[in-house]
PDB file of C-alpha atoms in Angstrom:
ATOM      1  CA  UNK A   1       0.000   0.000   0.000  1.00 43.00           C
ATOM      2  CA  UNK A   2       1.074   3.542  -0.658  1.00 45.00           C
ATOM      3  CA  UNK A   3       2.190   5.899   2.058  1.00 47.00           C
ATOM      4  CA  UNK A   4       0.390   9.233   2.199  1.00 43.00           C
ATOM      5  CA  UNK A   5       1.307  12.531   3.754  1.00 44.00           C
ATOM      6  CA  UNK A   6      -1.808  14.644   4.042  1.00 41.00           C
ATOM      7  CA  UNK A   7      -1.106  18.325   3.526  1.00 40.00           C
ATOM      8  CA  UNK A   8      -3.596  21.152   3.814  1.00 40.00           C
ATOM      9  CA  UNK A   9      -3.190  24.680   2.560  1.00 41.00           C
ATOM     10  CA  UNK A  10      -4.389  25.971   5.910  1.00 41.00           C
ATOM     11  CA  UNK A  11      -1.907  23.866   7.912  1.00 44.00           C
ATOM     12  CA  UNK A  12       0.773  25.971   9.531  1.00 45.00           C
ATOM     13  CA  UNK A  13       4.033  25.765   7.625  1.00 50.00           C
ATOM     14  CA  UNK A  14       2.657  24.465   4.321  1.00 49.00           C
ATOM     15  CA  UNK A  15       4.289  26.147   1.375  1.00 53.00           C
ATOM     16  CA  UNK A  16       2.667  26.540  -2.025  1.00 49.00           C
ATOM     17  CA  UNK A  17       5.173  24.000  -3.358  1.00 52.00           C
ATOM     18  CA  UNK A  18       4.102  21.402  -0.770  1.00 51.00           C
ATOM     19  CA  UNK A  19       0.449  21.943  -1.596  1.00 48.00           C
ATOM     20  CA  UNK A  20       1.130  21.730  -5.345  1.00 48.00           C
ATOM     21  CA  UNK A  21       2.968  18.435  -4.850  1.00 49.00           C
ATOM     22  CA  UNK A  22       0.345  16.686  -2.746  1.00 58.00           C
ATOM     23  CA  UNK A  23      -0.006  12.977  -3.385  1.00 64.00           C
ATOM     24  CA  UNK A  24      -2.803  12.008  -5.745  1.00 83.00           C
ATOM     25  CA  UNK A  25      -4.503   8.690  -6.012  1.00 92.00           C
ATOM     26  CA  UNK A  26      -7.405   7.031  -7.758  1.00 96.00           C
ATOM     27  CA  UNK A  27     -10.699   6.069  -6.156  1.00 97.00           C
ATOM     28  CA  UNK A  28     -13.710   4.174  -7.451  1.00 98.00           C
ATOM     29  CA  UNK A  29     -17.104   5.230  -6.110  1.00 98.00           C
ATOM     30  CA  UNK A  30     -20.320   3.218  -6.314  1.00 97.00           C
ATOM     31  CA  UNK A  31     -22.832   5.032  -4.112  1.00 96.00           C
ATOM     32  CA  UNK A  32     -23.665   8.465  -2.788  1.00 96.00           C
ATOM     33  CA  UNK A  33     -20.394   9.932  -4.093  1.00 97.00           C
ATOM     34  CA  UNK A  34     -21.468   9.264  -7.701  1.00 97.00           C
ATOM     35  CA  UNK A  35     -22.749  12.046  -9.942  1.00 96.00           C
ATOM     36  CA  UNK A  36     -26.352  12.935  -9.165  1.00 95.00           C
ATOM     37  CA  UNK A  37     -26.163  11.706  -5.548  1.00 96.00           C
ATOM     38  CA  UNK A  38     -25.994  13.616  -2.289  1.00 95.00           C
ATOM     39  CA  UNK A  39     -22.281  13.372  -1.505  1.00 96.00           C
ATOM     40  CA  UNK A  40     -20.949  14.067  -4.995  1.00 96.00           C
ATOM     41  CA  UNK A  41     -19.947  17.552  -3.848  1.00 95.00           C
ATOM     42  CA  UNK A  42     -16.927  15.952  -2.172  1.00 95.00           C
ATOM     43  CA  UNK A  43     -15.646  15.232  -5.698  1.00 95.00           C
ATOM     44  CA  UNK A  44     -16.038  18.729  -7.099  1.00 88.00           C
ATOM     45  CA  UNK A  45     -13.256  21.221  -7.548  1.00 83.00           C
ATOM     46  CA  UNK A  46     -10.040  21.657  -9.459  1.00 85.00           C
ATOM     47  CA  UNK A  47      -8.157  19.029  -7.425  1.00 87.00           C
ATOM     48  CA  UNK A  48     -10.407  16.194  -8.685  1.00 94.00           C
ATOM     49  CA  UNK A  49     -10.402  14.683 -12.172  1.00 95.00           C
ATOM     50  CA  UNK A  50     -13.093  12.337 -13.481  1.00 96.00           C
ATOM     51  CA  UNK A  51     -11.357   9.466 -15.302  1.00 96.00           C
ATOM     52  CA  UNK A  52     -14.455   7.626 -16.480  1.00 97.00           C
ATOM     53  CA  UNK A  53     -17.074   5.019 -15.776  1.00 98.00           C
ATOM     54  CA  UNK A  54     -16.145   1.407 -15.263  1.00 98.00           C
ATOM     55  CA  UNK A  55     -16.827  -1.891 -13.552  1.00 98.00           C
ATOM     56  CA  UNK A  56     -14.890  -3.752 -10.903  1.00 98.00           C
ATOM     57  CA  UNK A  57     -12.789  -6.550 -12.351  1.00 97.00           C
ATOM     58  CA  UNK A  58     -13.867  -8.830  -9.490  1.00 96.00           C
ATOM     59  CA  UNK A  59     -17.456  -9.588  -8.566  1.00 97.00           C
ATOM     60  CA  UNK A  60     -18.609  -8.043  -5.293  1.00 96.00           C
ATOM     61  CA  UNK A  61     -21.856  -8.042  -3.345  1.00 96.00           C
ATOM     62  CA  UNK A  62     -23.425  -4.575  -3.344  1.00 97.00           C
ATOM     63  CA  UNK A  63     -26.291  -4.360  -0.867  1.00 96.00           C
ATOM     64  CA  UNK A  64     -28.654  -1.422  -0.662  1.00 95.00           C
ATOM     65  CA  UNK A  65     -30.531  -0.670   2.527  1.00 90.00           C
ATOM     66  CA  UNK A  66     -31.191   3.083   2.448  1.00 88.00           C
ATOM     67  CA  UNK A  67     -27.456   3.405   1.661  1.00 92.00           C
ATOM     68  CA  UNK A  68     -25.225   1.259  -0.525  1.00 95.00           C
ATOM     69  CA  UNK A  69     -22.860  -1.168   1.190  1.00 95.00           C
ATOM     70  CA  UNK A  70     -20.143  -2.999  -0.711  1.00 96.00           C
ATOM     71  CA  UNK A  71     -19.345  -6.233   1.084  1.00 95.00           C
ATOM     72  CA  UNK A  72     -15.714  -7.199   1.397  1.00 89.00           C
ATOM     73  CA  UNK A  73     -14.521 -10.255  -0.498  1.00 88.00           C
ATOM     74  CA  UNK A  74     -14.967 -11.445  -4.037  1.00 87.00           C
ATOM     75  CA  UNK A  75     -18.161 -13.438  -4.567  1.00 89.00           C
ATOM     76  CA  UNK A  76     -19.654 -15.424  -7.445  1.00 89.00           C
ATOM     77  CA  UNK A  77     -23.075 -14.333  -6.205  1.00 91.00           C
ATOM     78  CA  UNK A  78     -22.122 -10.688  -6.721  1.00 95.00           C
ATOM     79  CA  UNK A  79     -21.644  -8.474  -9.755  1.00 97.00           C
ATOM     80  CA  UNK A  80     -18.942  -6.515 -11.517  1.00 97.00           C
ATOM     81  CA  UNK A  81     -20.113  -3.344  -9.792  1.00 98.00           C
ATOM     82  CA  UNK A  82     -20.570  -0.197 -11.886  1.00 98.00           C
ATOM     83  CA  UNK A  83     -18.388   2.626 -10.583  1.00 98.00           C
ATOM     84  CA  UNK A  84     -17.123   6.095 -11.395  1.00 98.00           C
ATOM     85  CA  UNK A  85     -13.368   6.592 -11.195  1.00 98.00           C
ATOM     86  CA  UNK A  86     -11.681   9.788 -10.026  1.00 97.00           C
ATOM     87  CA  UNK A  87      -8.140  11.039  -9.506  1.00 96.00           C
ATOM     88  CA  UNK A  88      -8.102  12.954  -6.196  1.00 95.00           C
ATOM     89  CA  UNK A  89      -5.576  14.937  -4.192  1.00 92.00           C
ATOM     90  CA  UNK A  90      -4.676  14.000  -0.636  1.00 89.00           C
ATOM     91  CA  UNK A  91      -6.979  16.613   0.904  1.00 89.00           C
ATOM     92  CA  UNK A  92     -10.022  15.276  -0.946  1.00 93.00           C
ATOM     93  CA  UNK A  93      -8.946  11.714  -0.144  1.00 91.00           C
ATOM     94  CA  UNK A  94      -8.823  12.527   3.562  1.00 91.00           C
ATOM     95  CA  UNK A  95     -12.257  14.187   3.473  1.00 94.00           C
ATOM     96  CA  UNK A  96     -13.727  11.103   1.807  1.00 96.00           C
ATOM     97  CA  UNK A  97     -12.027   8.857   4.378  1.00 95.00           C
ATOM     98  CA  UNK A  98     -13.720  10.898   7.093  1.00 95.00           C
ATOM     99  CA  UNK A  99     -17.100  10.775   5.313  1.00 96.00           C
ATOM    100  CA  UNK A 100     -16.850   6.991   4.956  1.00 95.00           C
ATOM    101  CA  UNK A 101     -15.669   6.458   8.523  1.00 94.00           C
ATOM    102  CA  UNK A 102     -12.445   4.806   7.371  1.00 93.00           C
ATOM    103  CA  UNK A 103     -11.136   2.601   8.900  1.00 93.00           C
ATOM    104  CA  UNK A 104     -13.887   1.998  11.470  1.00 92.00           C
ATOM    105  CA  UNK A 105     -17.116   1.781   9.442  1.00 94.00           C
ATOM    106  CA  UNK A 106     -15.973   1.459   5.855  1.00 95.00           C
ATOM    107  CA  UNK A 107     -12.482   0.229   5.057  1.00 95.00           C
ATOM    108  CA  UNK A 108     -10.772   1.144   1.830  1.00 94.00           C
ATOM    109  CA  UNK A 109      -8.830  -1.401  -0.176  1.00 96.00           C
ATOM    110  CA  UNK A 110      -7.334  -1.529  -3.637  1.00 96.00           C
ATOM    111  CA  UNK A 111      -9.248  -3.154  -6.463  1.00 97.00           C
ATOM    112  CA  UNK A 112      -8.921  -3.178 -10.233  1.00 98.00           C
ATOM    113  CA  UNK A 113     -11.492  -1.430 -12.406  1.00 98.00           C
ATOM    114  CA  UNK A 114     -12.019  -1.822 -16.144  1.00 98.00           C
ATOM    115  CA  UNK A 115     -12.881   1.582 -17.553  1.00 98.00           C
ATOM    116  CA  UNK A 116     -15.377   1.995 -20.393  1.00 97.00           C
ATOM    117  CA  UNK A 117     -12.420   2.515 -22.782  1.00 96.00           C
ATOM    118  CA  UNK A 118     -11.207  -0.999 -21.731  1.00 96.00           C
ATOM    119  CA  UNK A 119      -8.170   0.336 -19.846  1.00 97.00           C
ATOM    120  CA  UNK A 120      -7.577  -1.095 -16.385  1.00 97.00           C
ATOM    121  CA  UNK A 121      -6.779   1.042 -13.348  1.00 97.00           C
ATOM    122  CA  UNK A 122      -6.069   0.137  -9.724  1.00 97.00           C
ATOM    123  CA  UNK A 123      -8.313   2.142  -7.419  1.00 97.00           C
ATOM    124  CA  UNK A 124      -9.176   2.512  -3.792  1.00 97.00           C
ATOM    125  CA  UNK A 125     -12.737   1.448  -3.009  1.00 98.00           C
ATOM    126  CA  UNK A 126     -14.663   1.398   0.276  1.00 97.00           C
ATOM    127  CA  UNK A 127     -15.993  -1.834   1.782  1.00 97.00           C
ATOM    128  CA  UNK A 128     -18.279  -1.988   4.806  1.00 94.00           C
ATOM    129  CA  UNK A 129     -16.449  -3.733   7.634  1.00 88.00           C
ATOM    130  CA  UNK A 130     -19.363  -5.496   9.345  1.00 89.00           C
ATOM    131  CA  UNK A 131     -20.436  -7.799   6.511  1.00 89.00           C
ATOM    132  CA  UNK A 132     -22.956  -9.741   8.589  1.00 88.00           C
ATOM    133  CA  UNK A 133     -24.830  -6.614   9.682  1.00 91.00           C
ATOM    134  CA  UNK A 134     -25.332  -5.330   6.119  1.00 91.00           C
ATOM    135  CA  UNK A 135     -25.658  -8.468   3.997  1.00 92.00           C
ATOM    136  CA  UNK A 136     -29.352  -8.508   3.115  1.00 91.00           C
ATOM    137  CA  UNK A 137     -28.726 -11.255   0.514  1.00 92.00           C
ATOM    138  CA  UNK A 138     -30.030  -9.034  -2.316  1.00 94.00           C
ATOM    139  CA  UNK A 139     -27.146  -7.941  -4.535  1.00 96.00           C
ATOM    140  CA  UNK A 140     -27.045  -5.181  -7.108  1.00 96.00           C
ATOM    141  CA  UNK A 141     -24.879  -4.201 -10.030  1.00 97.00           C
ATOM    142  CA  UNK A 142     -25.205  -0.482  -9.313  1.00 96.00           C
ATOM    143  CA  UNK A 143     -26.721   2.084  -6.984  1.00 95.00           C
TER     144      UNK A 143
END
């Protein structure tokens, strides 16, 4: 896994150079962070780049019970989940970690996504930690 140093423009001592050179990484979103959903605002701004739509290379169980929950672990009973892929800076990444309750509620892990242009990209994606509490045995391809 990559090491991250989270820098914020408003942190004491940050220089413009440090802010300009913040680590960036790629995330795949499948729920309320997608376009048209309530938390998409976290992915707006000049520090975020939409890379495209795609599907997870592995099949996962996506449960929906008022909110979407991606269950950890590949499963033949699941789907190649439809996602949106974004390149984000470390500040946005940290805000999304906080929104998702990482690492206590959701836990992010790397997975491979096939973009609609058939390119593959490794992305962070958020899995709910308590699989038994959120597995309603009804699985979806998208939210």
